[in-house]
Amino acid sequence: MASKLSFHLTCPVCLCFFNDPTILPCEHNFCRQCIMTYLDSGATTCPECRQHFRKQDLKGNRTLRNLVEDVQQKQKTIKVKDLRQTSRNGHEMLCSDHEEPLKLFCEDDQRLVCLICREGEKHSGHSFKPVKEAMKEYENVAIQAQSFFSDENKQVGDMIFNQTNEITKSKERFKYLEERMHAQFKKMHDFLREKEKKMMKELQEAANSAETTMKQNASILGELQINCNKQISILESGLKISQPEGFLQWWSEEGFLLVKGITLSENKDIKSALQATSRLKSNRVISDHFTIGPYETDLPLIVWRDMLDFVKEGMNTSTIDKDLKLSIRKDGHLQFEGQEYFARNQKFHNGYKDNYLENIQTGQVYWEVDTGTEPGWEHGLTVRYYPKDKNASFLRTLLSYKSYEKLSLLVKDNSLYAVRGDEETLLVNQVIPRRVGVYIDCKRRQVVYCNADNMSLIHTVWCADK
């Protein structure tokens, strides 16, 4: 029953008990700070039901606030009562082995001991401290640990909030692309209707896959926050104990194991909790990462290429050659020095040359390469990515061969591999295409390789993810 009640008293944004609960016109409740931060981000719809609301629509929920305070007070009372029952007559704790007062704390075993225990073989050579002195020392450790978990808890809350925004952006992006594609496909006839149906399916699958991944990440972050709340609650309960014996008994049973888990693995001294390493290094907010490659920006031209008789009429050779190989370029706004950019090998009459590069600093670029007929065709698939370096000029970055990351496709042993720097990744279930399309989106730092004959995706590289 208590678990069900706690669920209804929890804010769906921060997953903690409501703090100054605020109700929306749709009757969903949130912490006032959570919903105000949500509004400041530009959102205008309820995170639960997507019903629109305004800032002036927010109202405090006094009944819910009183209920939360009552439940929290009862939980605190129960915890304090349980801790008090651990001591004999509420005054002095006795050793279970010798029935003597526990006056010392063994720093090696992290346990309360009596004077007889100190002289025993079990604690031979160990270091001991009086309980009051030990409490003062380890109470400071517990305070530091509490601050550590509180900071982590806030970071997780921010990550969950940002992840929720990313999911909303993903849905809006899907709607935008869907509307855009419908408008373009309406200009075409029966052949294009079938193409539209196929592309809508691929877009839906990409959007669903991205949303599923982000929701799974949000769930993981939620579980991490729940664990943080439990750990903070345990530390808070221990820090409320004023009696040294009672505190150190709690420390032996709960506090020590909890704090030990956040200290550096190579540091065996529990008193160095200030050097605790955050566990959030492996966690991050997954951005709105899904793509359908060049179809997003150049759908009409690429689809027209499939309609051979139609596309040959009125198309000039600057965008499509006699073999209907495309080369498309759309420039965006100019970028400043120190920004990341891409480069590709230039092609001459006798093939591609490594020493001649075309810089791609802005916009989108798409080109196609025949894998069998062109000499040195693999160089045509090679893309160089130059990460951002604010301290280096554009010319210096360009001339520094060590500053770029090499991206390419490789055919080896009748298999297709994706190359990133010195790392080769086998592309499972991928046939070697007759013609490869390469698509670069500078703004999104994205490189896409696809089978140019049917525009099926081969491999995508997000250069900012590594």
Coordinates of C-alpha atoms in Angstrom, one line a residue:
M1 CA 0.0 0.0 0.0
A2 CA 2.8 2.4 0.9
S3 CA 4.6 1.7 -2.4
K4 CA 1.4 2.5 -4.4
L5 CA 0.9 5.7 -2.4
S6 CA 4.5 6.8 -2.9
F7 CA 4.0 6.3 -6.7
H8 CA 1.1 8.8 -6.7
L9 CA 3.1 11.3 -4.6
T10 CA 6.1 11.2 -7.0
C11 CA 6.7 14.0 -9.7
P12 CA 6.9 12.3 -13.2
V13 CA 9.7 14.7 -14.1
C14 CA 12.2 14.3 -11.3
L15 CA 10.8 11.1 -9.9
C16 CA 11.0 12.4 -6.3
F17 CA 8.3 13.3 -3.8
F18 CA 6.5 16.4 -4.9
N19 CA 8.2 19.6 -3.8
D20 CA 5.6 22.5 -3.8
P21 CA 3.2 20.5 -6.0
T22 CA 1.6 22.5 -8.8
I23 CA -1.5 21.4 -10.8
L24 CA -2.1 22.1 -14.5
P25 CA -5.5 22.6 -16.1
C26 CA -5.4 18.9 -17.3
E27 CA -5.1 17.9 -13.6
H28 CA -1.6 16.5 -13.8
N29 CA 0.8 17.5 -11.0
F30 CA 4.5 18.4 -11.0
C31 CA 7.0 20.0 -8.7
R32 CA 6.8 23.8 -9.2
Q33 CA 10.5 24.0 -10.0
C34 CA 10.3 21.1 -12.5
I35 CA 7.4 22.6 -14.5
M36 CA 8.9 26.1 -14.4
T37 CA 12.2 24.8 -15.8
Y38 CA 10.1 22.9 -18.4
L39 CA 8.4 26.1 -19.4
D40 CA 11.7 28.1 -19.6
S41 CA 12.9 25.5 -22.2
G42 CA 10.2 26.7 -24.6
A43 CA 7.7 23.9 -24.1
T44 CA 4.0 24.8 -23.8
T45 CA 2.4 21.4 -23.5
C46 CA 1.9 19.1 -20.5
P47 CA 4.7 16.5 -20.3
E48 CA 2.1 13.8 -19.5
C49 CA -0.8 14.4 -22.0
R50 CA 0.6 17.2 -24.3
Q51 CA -2.4 19.5 -23.5
H52 CA -1.4 23.2 -24.0
F53 CA -1.1 25.4 -20.9
R54 CA 0.2 28.8 -19.9
K55 CA 2.3 30.0 -17.0
Q56 CA -0.6 31.8 -15.5
D57 CA -2.6 28.5 -15.5
L58 CA -0.3 27.0 -12.8
K59 CA -1.9 26.6 -9.4
G60 CA -0.5 25.2 -6.1
N61 CA -2.0 21.9 -4.9
R62 CA -2.3 22.4 -1.1
T63 CA -4.0 19.1 -0.5
L64 CA -1.3 17.1 -2.3
R65 CA 1.4 19.2 -0.5
N66 CA 0.0 18.3 2.9
L67 CA -0.3 14.7 2.0
V68 CA 3.3 14.5 0.9
E69 CA 4.5 16.2 4.1
D70 CA 2.5 13.7 6.2
V71 CA 3.9 10.7 4.4
Q72 CA 7.5 12.0 4.6
Q73 CA 7.1 12.7 8.4
K74 CA 5.8 9.2 9.0
Q75 CA 8.7 7.7 7.1
K76 CA 11.2 9.7 9.2
T77 CA 9.5 8.6 12.4
I78 CA 9.6 4.9 11.4
K79 CA 13.3 5.1 10.5
V80 CA 14.3 6.8 13.8
K81 CA 12.3 4.3 15.8
D82 CA 13.9 1.4 14.1
L83 CA 17.4 2.8 14.7
R84 CA 16.7 3.5 18.4
Q85 CA 15.7 -0.2 18.9
T86 CA 19.2 -1.3 17.9
S87 CA 20.6 0.0 21.3
R88 CA 19.9 -1.6 24.7
N89 CA 17.6 0.6 26.8
G90 CA 18.4 3.4 24.4
H91 CA 21.7 4.2 26.3
E92 CA 24.5 1.7 25.9
M93 CA 25.3 -1.1 23.4
L94 CA 27.0 -4.3 24.5
C95 CA 29.4 -6.6 22.7
S96 CA 27.5 -9.7 21.6
D97 CA 30.6 -11.9 22.4
H98 CA 31.6 -10.5 25.8
E99 CA 28.6 -8.5 27.1
E100 CA 30.9 -5.5 27.5
P101 CA 30.2 -1.9 26.5
L102 CA 31.3 -1.1 22.9
K103 CA 33.8 1.7 23.6
L104 CA 36.1 1.3 20.6
F105 CA 35.8 1.3 16.8
C106 CA 38.1 -1.0 14.7
E107 CA 39.2 0.9 11.7
D108 CA 40.4 -2.3 9.9
D109 CA 37.1 -4.1 10.2
Q110 CA 35.0 -1.0 10.4
R111 CA 33.1 -2.4 13.4
L112 CA 32.3 -1.5 17.0
V113 CA 34.3 -3.6 19.5
C114 CA 34.8 -3.8 23.3
L115 CA 38.0 -3.6 25.3
I116 CA 38.2 -7.5 25.4
C117 CA 37.8 -7.7 21.6
R118 CA 40.8 -5.4 21.2
E119 CA 43.0 -7.8 23.0
G120 CA 41.7 -10.9 21.1
E121 CA 43.4 -12.6 18.2
K122 CA 40.6 -11.7 15.8
H123 CA 41.6 -8.0 16.0
S124 CA 45.4 -8.5 16.5
G125 CA 47.4 -5.7 14.9
H126 CA 44.3 -3.6 14.1
S127 CA 43.9 0.1 14.6
F128 CA 41.2 1.4 17.1
K129 CA 39.7 4.7 18.0
P130 CA 37.3 5.8 20.8
V131 CA 33.7 5.8 19.6
K132 CA 33.3 9.6 19.9
E133 CA 36.5 10.3 17.9
A134 CA 35.6 7.7 15.3
M135 CA 32.1 9.1 15.0
K136 CA 33.4 12.6 14.3
E137 CA 35.8 11.4 11.6
Y138 CA 33.3 9.1 9.8
E139 CA 30.4 11.6 10.2
N140 CA 32.4 13.9 8.0
V141 CA 32.9 11.1 5.5
A142 CA 29.1 10.5 5.5
I143 CA 28.4 14.2 5.0
Q144 CA 30.8 14.3 2.0
A145 CA 29.0 11.2 0.6
Q146 CA 25.6 12.8 1.1
S147 CA 26.8 15.9 -0.9
F148 CA 28.2 13.6 -3.6
F149 CA 25.0 11.7 -4.0
S150 CA 22.9 14.9 -3.9
D151 CA 25.0 16.4 -6.8
E152 CA 24.6 13.2 -8.8
N153 CA 20.9 13.2 -8.1
K154 CA 20.6 16.7 -9.5
Q155 CA 22.6 15.7 -12.6
V156 CA 20.4 12.7 -13.2
G157 CA 17.3 14.9 -12.9
D158 CA 18.6 17.4 -15.4
M159 CA 19.5 14.5 -17.8
I160 CA 16.0 13.0 -17.5
F161 CA 14.5 16.4 -18.2
N162 CA 16.7 16.9 -21.2
Q163 CA 16.0 13.4 -22.5
T164 CA 12.3 14.2 -22.3
N165 CA 12.8 17.3 -24.4
E166 CA 14.9 15.2 -26.9
I167 CA 12.0 12.7 -27.3
T168 CA 9.6 15.6 -28.0
K169 CA 12.0 17.1 -30.6
S170 CA 12.3 13.7 -32.2
K171 CA 8.5 13.4 -32.6
E172 CA 8.4 17.0 -34.0
R173 CA 11.2 16.2 -36.4
F174 CA 9.3 13.1 -37.6
K175 CA 6.2 15.2 -38.3
Y176 CA 8.2 17.8 -40.1
L177 CA 9.9 15.3 -42.4
E178 CA 6.6 13.5 -43.0
E179 CA 4.8 16.6 -44.1
R180 CA 7.7 17.6 -46.3
M181 CA 7.9 14.3 -48.1
H182 CA 4.1 14.2 -48.6
A183 CA 4.3 17.6 -50.4
Q184 CA 7.1 16.4 -52.7
F185 CA 5.6 13.1 -53.5
K186 CA 2.3 14.8 -54.5
K187 CA 4.1 16.3 -57.5
M188 CA 4.8 12.9 -58.9
H189 CA 2.5 10.2 -60.4
D190 CA 1.9 6.5 -60.0
F191 CA 5.6 5.5 -59.9
L192 CA 6.3 8.0 -57.2
R193 CA 3.4 7.0 -55.0
E194 CA 5.0 3.6 -54.6
K195 CA 8.3 5.3 -53.8
E196 CA 6.6 7.5 -51.2
K197 CA 5.1 4.4 -49.5
K198 CA 8.5 2.8 -49.2
M199 CA 10.2 6.0 -47.8
M200 CA 7.4 6.6 -45.3
K201 CA 8.0 3.1 -43.9
E202 CA 11.8 3.7 -43.6
L203 CA 11.2 7.1 -41.9
Q204 CA 8.8 5.6 -39.5
E205 CA 11.2 2.8 -38.6
A206 CA 14.1 5.2 -38.1
A207 CA 12.0 7.5 -35.9
N208 CA 10.6 4.6 -33.9
S209 CA 14.1 3.1 -33.5
A210 CA 15.5 6.5 -32.3
E211 CA 12.6 7.0 -29.9
T212 CA 12.9 3.5 -28.5
T213 CA 16.6 4.0 -27.8
M214 CA 16.0 7.4 -26.1
K215 CA 13.1 6.0 -24.0
Q216 CA 15.3 3.1 -22.9
N217 CA 18.0 5.6 -21.9
A218 CA 15.5 7.7 -20.0
S219 CA 14.4 4.5 -18.2
I220 CA 18.0 3.7 -17.2
L221 CA 18.5 7.3 -15.9
G222 CA 15.3 6.9 -14.0
E223 CA 16.5 3.7 -12.3
L224 CA 19.8 5.4 -11.5
Q225 CA 18.0 8.3 -9.9
I226 CA 15.8 6.0 -7.8
N227 CA 19.0 4.3 -6.5
C228 CA 20.5 7.7 -5.7
N229 CA 17.4 8.6 -3.7
K230 CA 17.6 5.4 -1.7
Q231 CA 21.3 6.0 -1.0
I232 CA 20.7 9.6 0.1
S233 CA 17.8 8.4 2.3
I234 CA 20.1 5.9 4.0
L235 CA 22.8 8.5 4.6
E236 CA 20.2 11.0 5.9
S237 CA 18.9 8.4 8.4
G238 CA 22.4 7.8 9.7
L239 CA 23.3 11.4 10.0
K240 CA 20.3 12.0 12.2
I241 CA 21.7 9.7 14.9
S242 CA 23.4 11.7 17.6
Q243 CA 24.6 8.8 19.8
P244 CA 28.1 7.7 18.8
E245 CA 27.4 4.0 19.4
G246 CA 24.2 4.1 17.4
F247 CA 25.8 6.0 14.6
L248 CA 28.7 3.7 14.3
Q249 CA 26.5 0.7 14.5
W250 CA 24.5 2.2 11.5
W251 CA 27.9 2.9 9.8
S252 CA 29.0 -0.7 10.2
E253 CA 25.8 -2.1 8.8
E254 CA 24.9 0.4 6.1
G255 CA 27.0 3.5 5.8
F256 CA 30.4 1.9 5.3
L257 CA 29.3 -0.4 2.4
L258 CA 27.5 2.5 0.7
V259 CA 30.4 5.0 0.9
K260 CA 33.0 2.3 0.1
G261 CA 31.3 1.9 -3.3
I262 CA 32.0 5.5 -4.4
T263 CA 35.7 5.7 -3.5
L264 CA 38.5 5.3 -6.0
S265 CA 39.2 1.6 -6.5
E266 CA 43.0 2.0 -6.0
N267 CA 42.4 4.1 -2.8
K268 CA 41.7 1.8 0.1
D269 CA 41.4 4.6 2.6
I270 CA 37.7 5.2 3.2
K271 CA 38.5 8.6 4.6
S272 CA 39.3 9.9 1.1
A273 CA 35.7 10.1 -0.1
L274 CA 36.3 13.6 -1.5
Q275 CA 38.1 11.8 -4.4
A276 CA 35.0 9.8 -5.2
T277 CA 34.6 9.2 -9.0
S278 CA 31.2 10.0 -10.5
R279 CA 29.3 7.1 -11.8
L280 CA 27.7 9.2 -14.5
K281 CA 30.6 9.0 -16.9
S282 CA 29.0 6.1 -18.8
N283 CA 25.6 7.9 -18.9
R284 CA 24.6 10.6 -21.3
V285 CA 21.5 12.1 -22.9
I286 CA 21.0 10.5 -26.3
S287 CA 20.3 13.2 -28.9
D288 CA 17.7 13.1 -31.7
H289 CA 20.0 10.9 -33.8
F290 CA 18.1 9.3 -36.7
T291 CA 18.5 9.9 -40.4
I292 CA 17.3 8.8 -43.8
G293 CA 20.4 10.1 -45.5
P294 CA 20.3 12.3 -48.6
Y295 CA 16.5 11.8 -48.9
E296 CA 16.1 14.4 -46.2
T297 CA 17.5 17.3 -48.3
D298 CA 17.6 16.1 -51.9
L299 CA 14.7 13.7 -52.3
P300 CA 13.3 15.1 -55.6
L301 CA 16.7 14.9 -57.4
I302 CA 17.6 11.4 -56.1
V303 CA 14.1 10.0 -56.9
W304 CA 14.2 11.6 -60.4
R305 CA 17.4 9.7 -61.0
D306 CA 15.4 6.5 -60.7
M307 CA 13.1 7.7 -63.4
L308 CA 15.6 7.4 -66.3
D309 CA 13.6 8.7 -69.2
F310 CA 12.1 11.6 -67.2
V311 CA 15.4 12.8 -65.5
K312 CA 17.4 12.8 -68.8
E313 CA 15.3 15.6 -70.2
G314 CA 16.4 19.0 -69.0
M315 CA 19.1 17.9 -66.6
N316 CA 22.5 19.5 -67.1
T317 CA 25.8 17.6 -66.6
S318 CA 26.8 19.6 -63.6
T319 CA 24.5 17.6 -61.3
I320 CA 24.2 14.3 -63.2
D321 CA 26.5 12.6 -65.7
K322 CA 25.7 10.3 -68.7
D323 CA 25.6 7.3 -66.3
L324 CA 23.2 9.1 -64.0
K325 CA 25.7 9.5 -61.2
L326 CA 24.8 12.3 -59.0
S327 CA 27.0 15.0 -57.4
I328 CA 25.0 17.4 -55.3
R329 CA 26.1 20.2 -53.1
K330 CA 24.1 22.6 -50.9
D331 CA 26.0 25.3 -49.1
G332 CA 24.8 26.8 -45.8
H333 CA 26.1 29.8 -43.9
L334 CA 29.9 30.4 -43.7
Q335 CA 31.7 29.0 -40.7
F336 CA 34.4 30.7 -38.6
E337 CA 37.9 29.5 -38.1
G338 CA 38.3 26.9 -35.5
Q339 CA 35.1 25.1 -36.4
E340 CA 35.1 21.4 -37.4
Y341 CA 34.8 20.5 -41.1
F342 CA 35.2 17.7 -43.6
A343 CA 37.4 17.1 -46.7
R344 CA 37.3 14.6 -49.5
N345 CA 39.9 13.6 -52.1
Q346 CA 39.6 15.3 -55.5
K347 CA 39.1 13.3 -58.6
F348 CA 41.2 13.7 -61.8
H349 CA 41.1 12.0 -65.2
N350 CA 43.3 9.2 -63.9
G351 CA 41.6 8.7 -60.5
Y352 CA 41.6 10.2 -57.0
K353 CA 44.7 11.8 -55.5
D354 CA 45.4 11.8 -51.7
N355 CA 47.3 15.1 -51.9
Y356 CA 44.5 17.1 -53.4
L357 CA 41.6 17.8 -51.1
E358 CA 38.3 19.5 -51.4
N359 CA 37.3 21.2 -48.1
I360 CA 33.7 20.9 -47.1
Q361 CA 33.1 23.4 -44.3
T362 CA 29.3 23.9 -44.5
G363 CA 26.1 22.6 -46.0
Q364 CA 25.4 19.1 -47.4
V365 CA 27.3 17.3 -50.1
Y366 CA 26.4 14.1 -51.9
W367 CA 28.4 12.1 -54.5
E368 CA 28.5 8.6 -56.0
V369 CA 31.4 6.3 -56.7
D370 CA 31.5 3.1 -58.9
T371 CA 33.2 0.4 -56.9
G372 CA 34.4 -1.7 -59.9
T373 CA 35.1 0.6 -62.9
E374 CA 37.0 3.5 -61.5
P375 CA 40.7 3.3 -60.7
G376 CA 41.3 3.8 -57.0
W377 CA 37.6 4.0 -56.3
E378 CA 38.1 3.4 -52.6
H379 CA 39.8 6.9 -52.3
G380 CA 36.5 8.4 -53.6
L381 CA 34.8 7.0 -50.5
T382 CA 37.4 8.4 -48.0
V383 CA 36.2 11.3 -45.9
R384 CA 38.4 13.3 -43.5
Y385 CA 36.8 14.8 -40.4
Y386 CA 38.7 17.6 -38.7
P387 CA 37.4 18.1 -35.1
K388 CA 36.9 21.6 -33.7
D389 CA 40.2 23.2 -32.4
K390 CA 39.6 26.7 -31.1
N391 CA 43.4 27.3 -30.6
A392 CA 44.4 26.5 -34.2
S393 CA 43.8 28.5 -37.3
F394 CA 42.0 27.0 -40.3
L395 CA 45.2 26.8 -42.3
R396 CA 47.1 25.2 -39.5
T397 CA 44.4 22.6 -38.9
L398 CA 44.3 21.8 -42.6
L399 CA 48.1 21.3 -42.8
S400 CA 48.2 19.2 -39.6
Y401 CA 47.8 15.6 -40.9
K402 CA 47.5 14.3 -37.3
S403 CA 44.4 16.4 -36.6
Y404 CA 41.9 14.6 -38.8
E405 CA 40.0 11.4 -38.5
K406 CA 39.8 9.1 -41.5
L407 CA 36.4 7.6 -42.5
S408 CA 35.9 5.1 -45.3
L409 CA 34.5 1.8 -46.6
L410 CA 36.8 -1.1 -47.2
V411 CA 36.4 -4.3 -49.2
K412 CA 38.4 -7.2 -47.8
D413 CA 38.0 -11.0 -48.2
N414 CA 34.7 -10.4 -50.1
S415 CA 33.3 -8.5 -47.1
L416 CA 32.5 -4.9 -46.5
Y417 CA 34.1 -3.0 -43.5
A418 CA 33.6 0.5 -42.1
V419 CA 36.9 2.2 -41.3
R420 CA 37.2 4.9 -38.6
G421 CA 40.8 5.9 -37.9
D422 CA 42.6 2.6 -37.3
E423 CA 39.5 0.7 -36.4
E424 CA 37.8 -1.6 -38.9
T425 CA 34.2 -2.8 -38.2
L426 CA 32.7 -5.7 -40.3
L427 CA 29.3 -4.6 -41.7
V428 CA 27.2 -7.8 -41.2
N429 CA 24.7 -8.8 -43.9
Q430 CA 25.9 -6.1 -46.3
V431 CA 26.6 -7.0 -49.9
I432 CA 29.3 -5.2 -51.8
P433 CA 27.4 -2.5 -53.8
R434 CA 28.0 -1.7 -57.5
R435 CA 27.8 2.0 -56.7
V436 CA 28.2 3.7 -53.4
G437 CA 26.7 7.1 -52.5
V438 CA 28.4 9.3 -49.9
Y439 CA 26.4 11.9 -48.0
I440 CA 27.9 14.6 -45.7
D441 CA 25.9 16.9 -43.5
C442 CA 28.3 19.4 -41.9
K443 CA 25.8 20.9 -39.4
R444 CA 24.9 17.5 -38.0
R445 CA 28.5 16.2 -38.3
Q446 CA 27.2 13.1 -40.1
V447 CA 28.6 10.9 -42.9
V448 CA 26.3 8.4 -44.5
Y449 CA 27.2 5.6 -47.0
C450 CA 24.4 4.0 -49.0
N451 CA 23.9 1.7 -51.9
A452 CA 23.4 4.2 -54.7
D453 CA 21.4 1.8 -56.9
N454 CA 18.5 1.4 -54.4
M455 CA 19.4 4.1 -51.9
S456 CA 19.5 1.6 -49.0
L457 CA 21.6 2.5 -46.0
I458 CA 25.0 0.9 -45.6
H459 CA 26.6 2.7 -42.7
T460 CA 26.2 6.0 -40.7
V461 CA 28.9 7.8 -38.8
W462 CA 28.2 10.5 -36.2
C463 CA 31.5 12.2 -35.9
A464 CA 30.6 13.9 -32.6
D465 CA 29.8 10.6 -30.8
K466 CA 33.3 9.3 -30.4

